[in-house]
XYZ file of N, CA and C in Angstrom:
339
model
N -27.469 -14.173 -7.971
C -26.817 -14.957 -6.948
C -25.299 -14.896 -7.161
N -24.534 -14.900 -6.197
C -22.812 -14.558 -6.193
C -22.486 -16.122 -6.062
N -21.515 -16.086 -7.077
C -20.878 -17.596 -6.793
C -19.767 -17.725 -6.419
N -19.332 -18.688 -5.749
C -18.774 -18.564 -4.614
C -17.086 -17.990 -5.411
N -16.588 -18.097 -6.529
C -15.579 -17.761 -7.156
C -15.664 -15.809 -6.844
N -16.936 -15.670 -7.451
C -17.249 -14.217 -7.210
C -16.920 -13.695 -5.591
N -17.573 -14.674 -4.831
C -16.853 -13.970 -3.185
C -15.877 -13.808 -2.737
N -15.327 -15.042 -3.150
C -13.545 -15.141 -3.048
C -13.225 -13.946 -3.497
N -13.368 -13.774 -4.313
C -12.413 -12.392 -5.100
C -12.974 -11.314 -4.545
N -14.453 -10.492 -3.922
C -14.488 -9.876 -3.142
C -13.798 -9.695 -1.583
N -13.682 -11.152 -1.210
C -12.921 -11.032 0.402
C -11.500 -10.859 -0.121
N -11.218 -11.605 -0.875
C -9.889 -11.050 -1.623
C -9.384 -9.852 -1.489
N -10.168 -9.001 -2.588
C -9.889 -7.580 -2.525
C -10.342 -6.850 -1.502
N -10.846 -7.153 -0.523
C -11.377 -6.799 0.985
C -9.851 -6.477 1.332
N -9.551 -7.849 1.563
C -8.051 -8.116 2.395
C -7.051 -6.971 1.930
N -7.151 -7.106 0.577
C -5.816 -6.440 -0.198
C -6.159 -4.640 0.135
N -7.337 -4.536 -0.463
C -6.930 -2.689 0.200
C -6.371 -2.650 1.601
N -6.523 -2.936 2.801
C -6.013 -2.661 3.741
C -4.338 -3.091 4.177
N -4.472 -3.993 3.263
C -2.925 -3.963 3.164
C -2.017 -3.501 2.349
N -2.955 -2.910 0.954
C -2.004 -1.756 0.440
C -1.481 -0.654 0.798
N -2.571 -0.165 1.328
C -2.440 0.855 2.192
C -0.849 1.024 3.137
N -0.851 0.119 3.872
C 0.080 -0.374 4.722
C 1.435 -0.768 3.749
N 1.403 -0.927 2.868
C 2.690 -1.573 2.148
C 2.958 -0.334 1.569
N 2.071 0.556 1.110
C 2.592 2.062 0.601
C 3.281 2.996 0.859
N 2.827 2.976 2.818
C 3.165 3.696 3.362
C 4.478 2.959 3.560
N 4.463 1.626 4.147
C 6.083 1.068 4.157
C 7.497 1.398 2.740
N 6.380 1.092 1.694
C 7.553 1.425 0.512
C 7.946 2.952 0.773
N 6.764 3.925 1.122
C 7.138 5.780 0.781
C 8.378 5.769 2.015
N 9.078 4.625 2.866
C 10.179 5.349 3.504
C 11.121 5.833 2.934
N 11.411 5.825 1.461
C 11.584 6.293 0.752
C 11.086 6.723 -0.390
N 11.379 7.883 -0.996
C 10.859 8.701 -2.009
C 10.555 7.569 -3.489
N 9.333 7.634 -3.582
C 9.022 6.867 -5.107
C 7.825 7.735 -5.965
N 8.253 8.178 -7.390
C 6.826 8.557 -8.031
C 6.461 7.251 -8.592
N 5.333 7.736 -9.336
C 3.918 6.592 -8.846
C 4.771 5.132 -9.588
N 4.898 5.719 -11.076
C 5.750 3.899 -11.506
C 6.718 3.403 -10.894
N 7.640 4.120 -10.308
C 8.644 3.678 -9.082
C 7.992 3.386 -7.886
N 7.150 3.392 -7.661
C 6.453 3.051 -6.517
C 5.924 1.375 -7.015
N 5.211 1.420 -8.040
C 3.985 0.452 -8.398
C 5.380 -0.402 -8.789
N 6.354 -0.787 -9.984
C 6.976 -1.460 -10.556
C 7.945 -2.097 -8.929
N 8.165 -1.108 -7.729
C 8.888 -1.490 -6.425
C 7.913 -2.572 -6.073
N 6.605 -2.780 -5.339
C 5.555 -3.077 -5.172
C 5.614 -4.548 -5.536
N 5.631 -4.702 -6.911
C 5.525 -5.854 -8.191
C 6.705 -6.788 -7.232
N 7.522 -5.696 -7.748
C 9.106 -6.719 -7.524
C 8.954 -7.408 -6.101
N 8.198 -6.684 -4.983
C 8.129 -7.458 -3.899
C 7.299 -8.014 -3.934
N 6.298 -8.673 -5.057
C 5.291 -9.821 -4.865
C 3.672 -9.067 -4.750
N 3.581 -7.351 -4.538
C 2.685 -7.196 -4.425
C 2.106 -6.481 -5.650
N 1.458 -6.666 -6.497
C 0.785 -6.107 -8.334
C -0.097 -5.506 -7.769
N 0.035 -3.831 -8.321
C -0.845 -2.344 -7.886
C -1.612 -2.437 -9.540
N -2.610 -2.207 -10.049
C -3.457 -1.981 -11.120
C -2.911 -0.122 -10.853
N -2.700 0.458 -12.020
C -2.540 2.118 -12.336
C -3.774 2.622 -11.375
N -5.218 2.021 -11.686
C -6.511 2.886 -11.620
C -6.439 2.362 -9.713
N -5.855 1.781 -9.449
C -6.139 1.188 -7.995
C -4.946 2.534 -7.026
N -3.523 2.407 -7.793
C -2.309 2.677 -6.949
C -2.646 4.925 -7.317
N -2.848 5.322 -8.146
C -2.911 7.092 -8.066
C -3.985 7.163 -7.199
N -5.079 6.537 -7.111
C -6.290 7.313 -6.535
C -5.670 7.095 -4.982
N -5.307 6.180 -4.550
C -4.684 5.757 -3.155
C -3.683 6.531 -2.699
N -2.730 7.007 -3.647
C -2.026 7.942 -2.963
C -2.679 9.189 -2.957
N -3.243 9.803 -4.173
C -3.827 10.952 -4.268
C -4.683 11.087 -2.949
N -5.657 10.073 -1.864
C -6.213 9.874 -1.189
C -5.434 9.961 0.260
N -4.727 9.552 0.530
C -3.399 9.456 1.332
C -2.717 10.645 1.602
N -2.036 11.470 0.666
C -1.733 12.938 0.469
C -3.087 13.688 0.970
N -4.279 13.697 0.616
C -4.966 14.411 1.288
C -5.265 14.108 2.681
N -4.862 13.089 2.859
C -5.241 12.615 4.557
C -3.807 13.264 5.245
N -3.238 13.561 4.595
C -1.403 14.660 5.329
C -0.460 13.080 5.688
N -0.895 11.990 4.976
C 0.130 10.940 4.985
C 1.004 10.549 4.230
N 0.969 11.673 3.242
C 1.766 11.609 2.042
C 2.055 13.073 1.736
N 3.195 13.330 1.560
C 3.139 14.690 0.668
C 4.106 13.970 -0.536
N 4.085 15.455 -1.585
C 4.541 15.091 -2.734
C 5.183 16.433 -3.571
N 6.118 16.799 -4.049
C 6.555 17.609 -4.667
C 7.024 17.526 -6.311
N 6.848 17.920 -7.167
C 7.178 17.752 -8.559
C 8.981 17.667 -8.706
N 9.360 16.768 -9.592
C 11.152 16.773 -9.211
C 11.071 16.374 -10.890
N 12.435 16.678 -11.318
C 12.902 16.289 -12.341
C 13.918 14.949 -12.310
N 13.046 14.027 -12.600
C 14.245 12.605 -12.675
C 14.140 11.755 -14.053
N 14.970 11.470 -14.231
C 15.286 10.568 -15.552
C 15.083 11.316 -16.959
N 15.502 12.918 -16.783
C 14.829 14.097 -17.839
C 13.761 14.017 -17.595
N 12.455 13.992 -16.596
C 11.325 13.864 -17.097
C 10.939 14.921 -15.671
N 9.911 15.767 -16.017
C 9.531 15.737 -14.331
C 8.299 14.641 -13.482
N 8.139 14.736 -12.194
C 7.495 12.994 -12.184
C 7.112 13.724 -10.408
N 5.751 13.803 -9.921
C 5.505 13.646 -8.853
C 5.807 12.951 -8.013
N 6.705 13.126 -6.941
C 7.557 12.254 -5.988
C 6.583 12.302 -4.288
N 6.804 11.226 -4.099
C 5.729 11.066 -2.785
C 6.528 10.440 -1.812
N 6.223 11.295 -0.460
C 7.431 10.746 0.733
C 5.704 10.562 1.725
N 6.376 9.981 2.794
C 5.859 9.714 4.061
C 6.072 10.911 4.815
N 5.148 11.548 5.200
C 4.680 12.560 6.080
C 5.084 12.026 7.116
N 5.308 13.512 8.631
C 5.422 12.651 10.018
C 3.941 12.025 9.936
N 2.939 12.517 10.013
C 1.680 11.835 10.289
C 1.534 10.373 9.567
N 2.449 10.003 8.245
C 2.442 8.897 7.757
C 3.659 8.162 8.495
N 4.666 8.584 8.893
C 5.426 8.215 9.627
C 4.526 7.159 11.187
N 3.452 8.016 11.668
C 2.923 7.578 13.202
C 2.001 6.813 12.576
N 1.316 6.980 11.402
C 0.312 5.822 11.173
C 0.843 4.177 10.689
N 1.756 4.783 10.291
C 2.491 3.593 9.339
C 3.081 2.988 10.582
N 3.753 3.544 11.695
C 4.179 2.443 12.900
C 2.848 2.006 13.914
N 1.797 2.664 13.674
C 0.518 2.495 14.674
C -0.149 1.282 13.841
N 0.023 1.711 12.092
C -0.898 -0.083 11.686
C 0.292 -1.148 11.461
N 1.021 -0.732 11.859
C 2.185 -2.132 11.426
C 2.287 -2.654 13.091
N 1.777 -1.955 14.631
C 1.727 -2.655 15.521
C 0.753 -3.418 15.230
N -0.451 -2.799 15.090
C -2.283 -3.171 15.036
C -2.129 -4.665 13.786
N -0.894 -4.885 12.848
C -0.649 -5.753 12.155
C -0.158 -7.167 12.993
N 0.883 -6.458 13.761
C 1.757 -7.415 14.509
C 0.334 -8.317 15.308
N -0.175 -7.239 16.164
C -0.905 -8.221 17.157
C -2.234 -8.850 16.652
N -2.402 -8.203 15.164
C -3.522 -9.039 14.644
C -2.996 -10.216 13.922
N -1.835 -10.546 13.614
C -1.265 -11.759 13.172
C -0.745 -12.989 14.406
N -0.834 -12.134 15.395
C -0.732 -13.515 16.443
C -1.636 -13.374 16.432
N -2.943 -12.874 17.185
C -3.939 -13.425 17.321
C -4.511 -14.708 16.495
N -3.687 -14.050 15.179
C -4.314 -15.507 14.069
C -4.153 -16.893 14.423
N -2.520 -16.517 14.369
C -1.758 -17.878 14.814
C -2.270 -18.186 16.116
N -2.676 -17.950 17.145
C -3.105 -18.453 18.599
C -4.287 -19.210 18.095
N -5.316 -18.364 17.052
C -7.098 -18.974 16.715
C -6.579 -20.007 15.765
N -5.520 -20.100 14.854
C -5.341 -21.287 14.348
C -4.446 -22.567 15.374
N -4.262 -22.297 16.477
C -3.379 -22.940 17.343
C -1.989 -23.693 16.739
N -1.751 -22.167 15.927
C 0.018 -22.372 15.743
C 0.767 -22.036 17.006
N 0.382 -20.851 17.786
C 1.029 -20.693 18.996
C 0.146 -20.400 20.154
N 1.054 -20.627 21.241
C 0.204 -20.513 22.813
C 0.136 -19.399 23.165
């Protein structure tokens, strides 16, 4: 039997992949490899787990919403990941599909008319 602490944290992490997704593609408007990406992330309030944030981009890049090229930064070399045009049109297509699913909220909670 799931207790109810246990569901929470499933709808939880329900919620959160689909909005990582979306915050990834918002951070890649500029160029970040993966710890510059994840430590950016943090700083804005949102905490990526390592095993959660590579497979997502690695996943992403194969969908042509990410590309990535090897670069040398900080002496080190470090896989760098930009926003594709195709991540470019998805990333403004779920940040509308965001907009109008957040009023809708506010209307079903009757914050607005």
């Amino acid at each position: 039997m799931t207790t109810e602490s246990e569901r929470q944290t499933k709808l939880t992490m329900e919620l959160r992949r689909g909005v990582l997704v979306m915050a990834v593609l918002e951070a890649l408007a500029a160029p970040h490899y993966g710890y510059s990406l994840r430590r950016f992330l943090g700083e804005k309030g949102l905490e990526v787990d390592e095993g959660t944030l590579y497979p997502l981009l690695r996943r992403l890049e194969a969908q042509g919403l990410l590309s990535s090229v090897w670069e040398l930064q900080e002496g080190r070399k470090r896989r760098v990941y930009r926003r594709s045009g195709a991540g470019d049109a998805a990333h403004q297509s779920m940040l509308e599909e965001w907009q109008l699913l957040n009023q809708a909220l506010h209307r079903i909670a009757g914050n607005t008319p």
